[in-house]
Each structure stands twice: as C-alpha cells, then as structure tokens.
Short mmCIF file of C-alpha atoms in Angstrom, two decimals:
data_model
loop_
_atom_site.label_atom_id
_atom_site.label_comp_id
_atom_site.label_asym_id
_atom_site.label_seq_id
_atom_site.Cartn_x
_atom_site.Cartn_y
_atom_site.Cartn_z
CA MET A 22 10.87 4.57 6.77
CA ILE A 23 11.96 4.30 10.41
CA GLU A 24 14.96 6.52 11.08
CA GLY A 25 18.19 4.51 11.14
CA PHE A 26 17.00 1.74 8.81
CA SER A 27 16.65 1.11 5.10
CA VAL A 28 15.51 -1.80 2.95
CA GLY A 29 17.00 -3.11 -0.28
CA HIS A 30 15.79 -5.83 -2.66
CA HIS A 31 17.39 -8.00 -5.29
CA ASP A 32 15.53 -10.65 -7.25
CA ALA A 33 15.56 -12.75 -10.38
CA ARG A 34 12.70 -14.02 -12.51
CA GLY A 35 12.45 -15.82 -15.82
CA ASP A 36 14.66 -18.56 -17.31
CA GLY A 37 13.91 -20.80 -14.34
CA TRP A 38 14.27 -18.06 -11.70
CA LEU A 39 11.61 -16.83 -9.28
CA THR A 40 13.31 -15.87 -6.05
CA GLY A 41 15.07 -13.01 -4.30
CA THR A 42 16.65 -11.47 -1.24
CA THR A 43 15.75 -8.50 0.97
CA VAL A 44 18.18 -6.76 3.32
CA VAL A 45 17.08 -4.65 6.28
CA LEU A 46 20.07 -2.43 6.99
CA ALA A 47 20.76 -0.86 10.39
CA ARG A 48 23.22 1.80 9.28
CA ASP A 49 24.51 2.57 12.78
CA GLY A 50 23.71 -0.78 14.39
CA ALA A 51 20.61 -1.82 16.32
CA VAL A 52 19.62 -3.72 19.43
CA ALA A 53 17.85 -6.89 18.32
CA GLY A 54 15.64 -9.74 19.47
CA VAL A 55 14.01 -12.68 17.71
CA ASP A 56 11.21 -15.17 18.20
CA VAL A 57 10.89 -18.39 16.15
CA ARG A 58 7.48 -20.10 16.15
CA GLY A 59 7.37 -22.25 13.03
CA GLY A 60 8.16 -25.97 13.09
CA GLY A 61 10.66 -25.83 10.20
CA PRO A 62 12.77 -22.67 10.47
CA GLY A 63 15.81 -21.87 8.37
CA THR A 64 17.80 -19.27 10.29
CA ARG A 65 21.27 -17.92 11.03
CA GLU A 66 22.66 -16.12 14.10
CA THR A 67 19.39 -16.26 16.05
CA ASP A 68 21.06 -17.65 19.20
CA LEU A 69 23.30 -14.58 19.22
CA LEU A 70 20.29 -12.35 19.87
CA GLY A 71 19.43 -13.77 23.29
CA PRO A 72 19.49 -11.37 26.27
CA THR A 73 22.45 -13.23 27.84
CA THR A 74 24.80 -13.19 24.85
CA MET A 75 27.83 -10.98 24.24
CA VAL A 76 27.04 -8.98 21.10
CA HIS A 77 24.77 -6.04 21.87
CA GLY A 78 24.06 -4.79 18.34
CA ILE A 79 23.56 -6.10 14.82
CA HIS A 80 24.15 -4.46 11.46
CA ALA A 81 21.60 -6.03 9.09
CA VAL A 82 18.95 -8.72 8.81
CA VAL A 83 18.61 -10.85 5.69
CA LEU A 84 15.20 -12.12 4.57
CA THR A 85 15.64 -14.42 1.60
CA GLY A 86 14.29 -17.14 -0.61
CA GLY A 87 16.14 -20.32 -1.40
CA SER A 88 15.30 -22.37 1.68
CA ALA A 89 18.46 -23.25 3.67
CA PHE A 90 20.57 -22.69 0.54
CA GLY A 91 19.51 -19.04 0.61
CA LEU A 92 21.39 -18.45 3.86
CA ALA A 93 24.42 -17.99 1.58
CA ALA A 94 23.05 -14.53 0.78
CA ALA A 95 24.00 -13.45 4.31
CA ASP A 96 27.67 -14.11 3.42
CA GLY A 97 27.35 -11.50 0.68
CA VAL A 98 25.87 -9.00 3.12
CA MET A 99 28.71 -9.66 5.58
CA ARG A 100 31.25 -9.16 2.81
CA GLY A 101 29.68 -5.89 1.69
CA LEU A 102 29.47 -4.52 5.23
CA ALA A 103 33.05 -5.51 6.03
CA GLN A 104 34.25 -3.73 2.90
CA ARG A 105 32.60 -0.59 4.28
CA GLY A 106 34.18 -1.06 7.72
CA ILE A 107 30.84 -1.84 9.38
CA GLY A 108 30.79 -4.58 12.01
CA PHE A 109 31.78 -5.74 15.45
CA PRO A 110 35.41 -4.62 16.00
CA VAL A 111 37.93 -7.33 16.81
CA SER A 112 41.66 -7.03 17.44
CA THR A 113 44.22 -9.67 16.38
CA PRO A 114 47.69 -8.21 17.07
CA ASP A 115 49.59 -10.97 15.24
CA ALA A 116 47.48 -10.71 12.08
CA ASP A 117 47.70 -8.36 9.11
CA PRO A 118 45.86 -6.07 9.50
CA PRO A 119 45.83 -6.20 13.31
CA SER A 120 42.20 -5.13 13.61
CA THR A 121 39.09 -5.79 11.58
CA VAL A 122 35.30 -5.94 11.90
CA VAL A 123 32.90 -8.87 11.94
CA PRO A 124 29.43 -7.80 10.72
CA ILE A 125 26.59 -9.36 12.71
CA VAL A 126 23.96 -10.43 10.18
CA PRO A 127 21.10 -12.68 11.33
CA ALA A 128 19.01 -14.22 8.56
CA ALA A 129 15.85 -16.19 7.91
CA VAL A 130 14.66 -17.97 4.78
CA ILE A 131 11.45 -18.91 3.05
CA PHE A 132 10.92 -22.02 0.97
CA ASP A 133 10.54 -21.12 -2.70
CA LEU A 134 12.73 -23.75 -4.35
CA GLY A 135 11.72 -24.59 -7.91
CA ARG A 136 8.91 -22.08 -8.15
CA GLY A 137 10.55 -20.57 -11.22
CA GLY A 138 11.08 -24.01 -12.72
CA VAL A 139 14.71 -24.75 -11.80
CA THR A 140 15.46 -25.89 -8.24
CA ASP A 141 19.14 -24.90 -8.43
CA HIS A 142 18.25 -21.27 -9.13
CA ARG A 143 18.40 -19.76 -5.67
CA PRO A 144 19.91 -16.73 -3.87
CA ASP A 145 23.66 -16.73 -3.27
CA VAL A 146 26.43 -14.38 -2.13
CA GLY A 147 25.82 -12.08 -5.09
CA PHE A 148 22.13 -11.67 -4.21
CA GLY A 149 23.10 -10.54 -0.71
CA MET A 150 25.68 -8.04 -1.95
CA ARG A 151 23.28 -6.51 -4.49
CA ALA A 152 20.40 -6.30 -2.00
CA LEU A 153 22.76 -4.60 0.46
CA ASP A 154 23.85 -2.13 -2.22
CA ALA A 155 20.17 -1.35 -2.84
CA ALA A 156 19.63 -0.78 0.89
CA PHE A 157 22.50 1.72 0.99
CA ARG A 158 20.99 3.54 -2.00
CA ALA A 159 17.48 3.57 -0.54
CA ASP A 160 15.82 6.76 0.64
CA THR A 161 15.50 6.70 4.42
CA GLY A 162 13.26 9.76 4.68
CA PRO A 163 9.58 9.68 5.75
CA ALA A 164 8.45 8.93 2.19
CA GLY A 165 11.17 6.35 1.60
CA THR A 166 9.06 3.23 2.11
CA PRO A 167 10.38 0.18 0.23
CA PRO A 168 8.75 -1.38 -2.85
CA VAL A 169 6.16 -4.03 -1.96
CA GLY A 170 4.62 -7.02 -3.69
CA SER A 171 6.46 -9.65 -5.71
CA VAL A 172 9.90 -8.18 -5.06
CA GLY A 173 13.00 -9.17 -3.12
CA ALA A 174 12.49 -12.13 -0.84
CA GLY A 175 8.79 -12.06 -1.76
CA THR A 176 9.44 -12.75 -5.47
CA GLY A 177 8.75 -16.47 -5.24
CA ALA A 178 6.36 -16.37 -2.29
CA ILE A 179 2.97 -18.07 -2.23
CA CYS A 180 0.29 -18.14 0.45
CA GLY A 181 -2.19 -20.97 0.60
CA GLY A 182 -2.38 -21.33 -3.20
CA LEU A 183 -2.36 -17.60 -3.94
CA ARG A 184 0.66 -15.41 -4.49
CA GLY A 185 2.35 -14.00 -1.41
CA GLY A 186 5.01 -11.31 -1.43
CA PHE A 187 6.81 -8.59 0.47
CA GLY A 188 4.78 -6.18 2.59
CA TYR A 189 5.63 -3.09 4.60
CA ALA A 190 3.55 -1.09 7.11
CA GLU A 191 4.45 1.68 9.55
CA ARG A 192 2.81 3.91 12.15
CA THR A 193 3.33 5.94 15.32
CA ALA A 194 2.99 4.23 18.71
CA GLY A 195 3.07 6.77 21.51
CA PRO A 196 6.43 8.60 21.26
CA TYR A 197 7.89 6.05 18.83
CA ARG A 198 7.72 4.98 15.21
CA VAL A 199 7.22 1.30 14.44
CA GLY A 200 7.41 -0.47 11.09
CA VAL A 201 7.27 -4.04 9.82
CA ALA A 202 9.05 -5.51 6.79
CA LEU A 203 7.52 -8.92 6.05
CA VAL A 204 7.62 -11.78 3.56
CA LEU A 205 4.24 -13.55 3.31
CA ASN A 206 4.84 -17.17 2.30
CA ALA A 207 2.48 -19.15 4.51
CA SER A 208 1.20 -22.70 4.15
CA GLY A 209 -2.12 -21.60 5.65
CA PRO A 210 -4.36 -19.24 3.68
CA ALA A 211 -4.55 -15.50 4.27
CA VAL A 212 -8.11 -15.50 2.90
CA ASP A 213 -11.37 -16.76 4.43
CA VAL A 214 -12.62 -19.23 1.84
CA ARG A 215 -16.23 -18.72 2.99
CA THR A 216 -16.31 -14.99 2.28
CA GLY A 217 -13.37 -14.55 -0.09
CA ARG A 218 -12.05 -11.73 2.10
CA PRO A 219 -8.51 -11.58 3.50
CA TRP A 220 -8.47 -12.38 7.20
CA ALA A 221 -6.52 -9.16 7.77
CA ASP A 222 -9.34 -7.05 6.28
CA THR A 223 -10.87 -6.83 9.73
CA ARG A 224 -12.78 -3.63 9.00
CA GLY A 225 -14.33 -4.89 5.79
CA GLU A 226 -12.73 -2.08 3.77
CA LEU A 227 -12.14 -4.21 0.67
CA PRO A 228 -14.99 -4.89 -1.76
CA ALA A 229 -16.94 -8.07 -1.17
CA PRO A 230 -16.07 -10.73 -3.79
CA THR A 231 -18.88 -11.92 -6.03
CA ALA A 232 -20.03 -15.52 -5.97
CA ASP A 233 -17.93 -16.31 -9.05
CA GLN A 234 -14.89 -14.66 -7.46
CA ARG A 235 -15.38 -16.64 -4.24
CA ALA A 236 -15.51 -19.83 -6.30
CA ALA A 237 -12.27 -18.87 -8.07
CA ILE A 238 -10.59 -18.17 -4.72
CA ALA A 239 -11.78 -21.52 -3.35
CA GLU A 240 -10.38 -23.26 -6.43
CA ALA A 241 -7.00 -21.56 -6.01
CA LEU A 242 -6.83 -22.43 -2.32
CA SER A 243 -7.69 -26.06 -3.07
CA ARG A 244 -4.54 -26.40 -5.17
CA ARG A 245 -2.23 -26.15 -2.15
CA PRO A 246 0.26 -29.05 -1.91
CA VAL A 247 -0.59 -31.77 0.60
CA LEU A 248 2.71 -31.03 2.40
CA PRO A 249 3.32 -27.34 1.68
CA LEU A 250 6.76 -26.00 2.51
CA ASN A 251 6.53 -22.32 3.30
CA THR A 252 7.40 -19.80 6.08
CA THR A 253 6.51 -16.19 6.86
CA ILE A 254 9.40 -14.06 8.08
CA ALA A 255 9.49 -10.46 9.26
CA THR A 256 11.47 -7.72 10.95
CA VAL A 257 9.88 -5.21 13.31
CA LEU A 258 11.69 -1.85 13.21
CA THR A 259 11.45 0.90 15.80
CA ASP A 260 13.31 4.02 16.90
CA ALA A 261 12.57 3.21 20.55
CA PRO A 262 15.56 2.67 22.89
CA LEU A 263 14.85 -0.98 23.69
CA ASP A 264 17.14 -3.41 25.46
CA ARG A 265 17.45 -6.97 24.16
CA ALA A 266 14.81 -8.36 26.51
CA MET A 267 12.31 -5.76 25.30
CA ALA A 268 13.25 -6.40 21.65
CA THR A 269 12.68 -10.12 22.22
CA LYS A 270 9.29 -9.44 23.81
CA THR A 271 8.34 -7.26 20.84
CA ALA A 272 9.20 -10.07 18.43
CA GLN A 273 7.10 -12.47 20.50
CA VAL A 274 4.01 -10.28 20.58
CA ALA A 275 4.38 -9.45 16.87
CA HIS A 276 3.53 -13.08 16.09
CA ASP A 277 -0.03 -12.28 17.23
CA GLY A 278 -0.40 -10.39 13.95
CA LEU A 279 0.46 -13.53 11.98
CA ALA A 280 -2.22 -15.47 13.85
CA ARG A 281 -4.81 -12.89 12.82
CA ALA A 282 -3.79 -12.71 9.15
CA ILE A 283 -2.98 -16.39 8.43
CA ARG A 284 -5.13 -19.31 9.58
CA PRO A 285 -3.70 -21.71 10.58
CA VAL A 286 -0.18 -20.48 11.25
CA HIS A 287 3.02 -21.76 12.93
CA ARG A 288 2.56 -25.25 11.52
CA MET A 289 5.28 -27.87 11.22
CA MET A 290 5.95 -26.99 7.59
CA ASP A 291 6.28 -23.28 8.40
CA GLY A 292 9.44 -21.65 9.71
CA ASP A 293 7.79 -18.48 10.97
CA THR A 294 10.44 -16.15 12.41
CA ILE A 295 10.17 -12.51 13.50
CA PHE A 296 13.09 -10.24 14.38
CA CYS A 297 12.89 -6.90 16.17
CA LEU A 298 15.45 -4.14 15.59
CA ALA A 299 15.58 -1.00 17.73
CA SER A 300 17.73 1.96 16.64
CA GLY A 301 17.30 3.91 19.89
CA ARG A 302 17.01 7.18 17.95
CA ALA A 303 14.00 8.29 20.03
CA GLU A 304 14.96 9.92 23.33
CA ALA A 305 12.27 8.76 25.75
CA ARG A 306 12.79 5.38 27.43
CA PRO A 307 9.73 3.12 27.21
CA ASP A 308 7.49 2.92 30.24
CA PRO A 309 6.77 -0.83 30.62
CA HIS A 310 3.22 -0.07 31.72
CA GLY A 311 2.43 2.50 29.05
CA SER A 312 4.43 3.37 25.98
CA PHE A 313 6.03 -0.07 25.67
CA ASP A 314 2.61 -1.71 25.65
CA GLU A 315 1.61 0.70 22.87
CA LEU A 316 4.68 -0.39 20.93
CA LEU A 317 3.81 -4.08 21.43
CA THR A 318 0.26 -3.48 20.22
CA ALA A 319 1.54 -1.65 17.16
CA ALA A 320 3.98 -4.45 16.32
CA ALA A 321 1.20 -7.04 16.18
CA ASP A 322 -1.14 -4.73 14.26
CA LEU A 323 1.53 -3.87 11.71
CA VAL A 324 2.44 -7.51 11.09
CA GLU A 325 -1.23 -8.11 10.28
CA GLN A 326 -1.30 -5.04 8.03
CA ALA A 327 1.94 -5.97 6.26
CA CYS A 328 0.45 -9.37 5.44
CA LEU A 329 -2.48 -7.60 3.79
CA VAL A 330 -0.17 -5.23 1.90
CA ALA A 331 1.86 -8.17 0.59
CA LEU A 332 -1.26 -10.06 -0.51
CA LEU A 333 -2.78 -7.08 -2.35
CA ALA A 334 0.49 -5.93 -3.97
CA ALA A 335 1.51 -9.37 -5.26
CA THR A 336 1.36 -10.23 -8.96
CA GLY A 337 0.42 -13.62 -10.38
CA ALA A 338 3.08 -16.04 -11.62
CA GLY A 339 2.88 -19.50 -13.11
CA SER A 340 -0.07 -21.44 -11.73
CA TRP A 341 -0.45 -19.11 -8.74
CA PRO A 342 -2.85 -16.20 -9.22
CA ALA A 343 -2.66 -13.06 -7.14
CA TYR A 344 -5.65 -12.21 -4.99
CA THR A 345 -6.21 -9.09 -7.08
CA ASP A 346 -6.25 -11.21 -10.26
CA LEU A 347 -9.34 -12.91 -8.87
CA VAL A 348 -10.86 -9.81 -7.22
CA PRO A 349 -9.72 -6.91 -9.45
CA ALA A 350 -11.64 -4.29 -7.43
CA ALA A 351 -9.39 -5.06 -4.45
CA ARG A 352 -6.44 -3.76 -6.44
CA ARG A 353 -7.98 -0.32 -6.65
CA ALA A 354 -9.19 -0.38 -3.05
CA GLY A 355 -5.78 -1.42 -1.72
CA ARG A 356 -3.89 1.55 -3.17
#
C-alpha cells in the first residue's frame, strides 16, 4: 500500500442487499485532483479540488454504490473523521466549542440500485462510518494491499453483463510509488467478444477461452440492458509531492487506462470519475519532463491493470456470472 494511505470496505449482501462502500483514507491529508469524463456522474466536493480553490488538502475519498443516494455514506466518513479530530480547522469564537474541524471528503458513486433485489437497500451514513473504521484498522505496510473482487463499493458492480468489482494495482514509477484503487462498473464490456479475452490482457497472459467459453461470454454480454446505468470510479494514490495542477493532470491521464480496458467508455450512461491523491511522502520533486511523465504513464497503466484485477477477482451473483465462472482457467492464471 502507498505510504500515507489505507483502504477500508463495508458491504452488505443477501436479503435484498448487494452493495457497499469503500473509503480511501489519507491519514495525514493529501493534495488532490479529479477528472470527470462520464456523461452521468454522481459526485460530491469535486469542484473543491480545482487548482484555484481554497482547500489545499483532503482527508478521504469515498467510492460507493447506491447511485446518488450513496453519497450519504460520505456523511458517515465526515462524522467519523471529525470524532477523531481530523479535518480542516475552523475557528468560531462565539460558538461552543470555539474551534472545530471540517473533514474534506470528496465522493463518487456507481449505479447498483436493485441489484440485490430491493432498490431501497443502499449505502448510508453507517456504511461510511464502518468503511472508515476498516480503513483505520487496515495494514498500511508494503504487504497491506486491500481485498479485491466483489467487496466494498464493488459488491454490486457489473461490467457489460459480467460481474465487475473492486481492483487494486501498484508499482514504482521512477522515485515514486503509484497505486490505483478502482471500482469496475462499466456499461461497455471489459472483454473482447471476438476472442473472449479481457481487453486489459494486452500481453495475452491469460489462457485463451475455448469456443464454448467464447459463446458463453457472448451470451452474457448480450444480456446487457438497452440503457445500462453504470460508472467506473477510481483513485490514483502516490507518495510524490504533487501540487493540485499536477494531481489534476494525473487524474486526466489515468482515464487513458479506462479507454484501454473498457470499450466503449465514457458514455452518457457512465459517470466515470478518477481522483488523484498525493501524500508528498517522497522527497524528490517531480521533474515535469522526466519523473512526472513516468508517474503519468504508471497511472494509466495501473488503471488498466486494476480493471483486470477487478474482473478476475469478482464472484458471480444473481444472473451475472463472473468472467472466471465462464473461463475457470483464468482464475488460476490471475492469482
């Protein structure tokens, strides 16, 4: 896990539930940027992340199910952070107490309403508080990568008729570490129907599906709704000392990874949104003509990889099979 960050999940399944919330916690604050490309986003506090705004750091990002209703989970994260004294300090001399904190918690949602059977079962304040608690408990060491698959905000995710989910990928880019926490919930498929291979398997490392498996994949992809309501959301994490303009640029370039892994992407029924959080723990300042370009390249590559991780780690639910249900050998190859 990138130093300075941790990830926590909370979800519910069964009895009409199939949804969840994921919190990306910046324990000591982080410089942030965002880029929204989808035609139907559900977001909170994204305007606050522009390079010309007042607040220079944020404290957490919420990725959640529940469509616009799910933004309520961010209230729970704010409440939990405020109880711990984490937030933007404000002073109100005539109030009691005279000073307090306002946690800065941007959020983005996916559409998963009714996928467990009951439309009213969606994330709320309690989901946010429990996901935040899980993030505080999470191991932040090198081996402390978060659980992936049908967990957290990825619990109710689907992708072009197959199950989507939560994915995480991380690597070194020059002097920095870069990671991506992503919820794959796209209206477009992440699989090439002609070959049965995920688009993100650019090196052909997964086993080739048989003819019967390709037919099963084509059948699953054909069951997409005529007007699918989806969205893929992600947070790029790095220890680089970025300013807000550089964090915004990183979020922009990271969308290139979505375009490689999902085809088509950024459609009107998607709300594709990518945040970038920079802890500044690394000492060297990025060279815009060298190390920063390496970081940008890594961000796009890791978004693509996180999409593949989410697809391979997902488990089937209801009428939506997982890719590895249809191509079982990919389960073994993806470990």
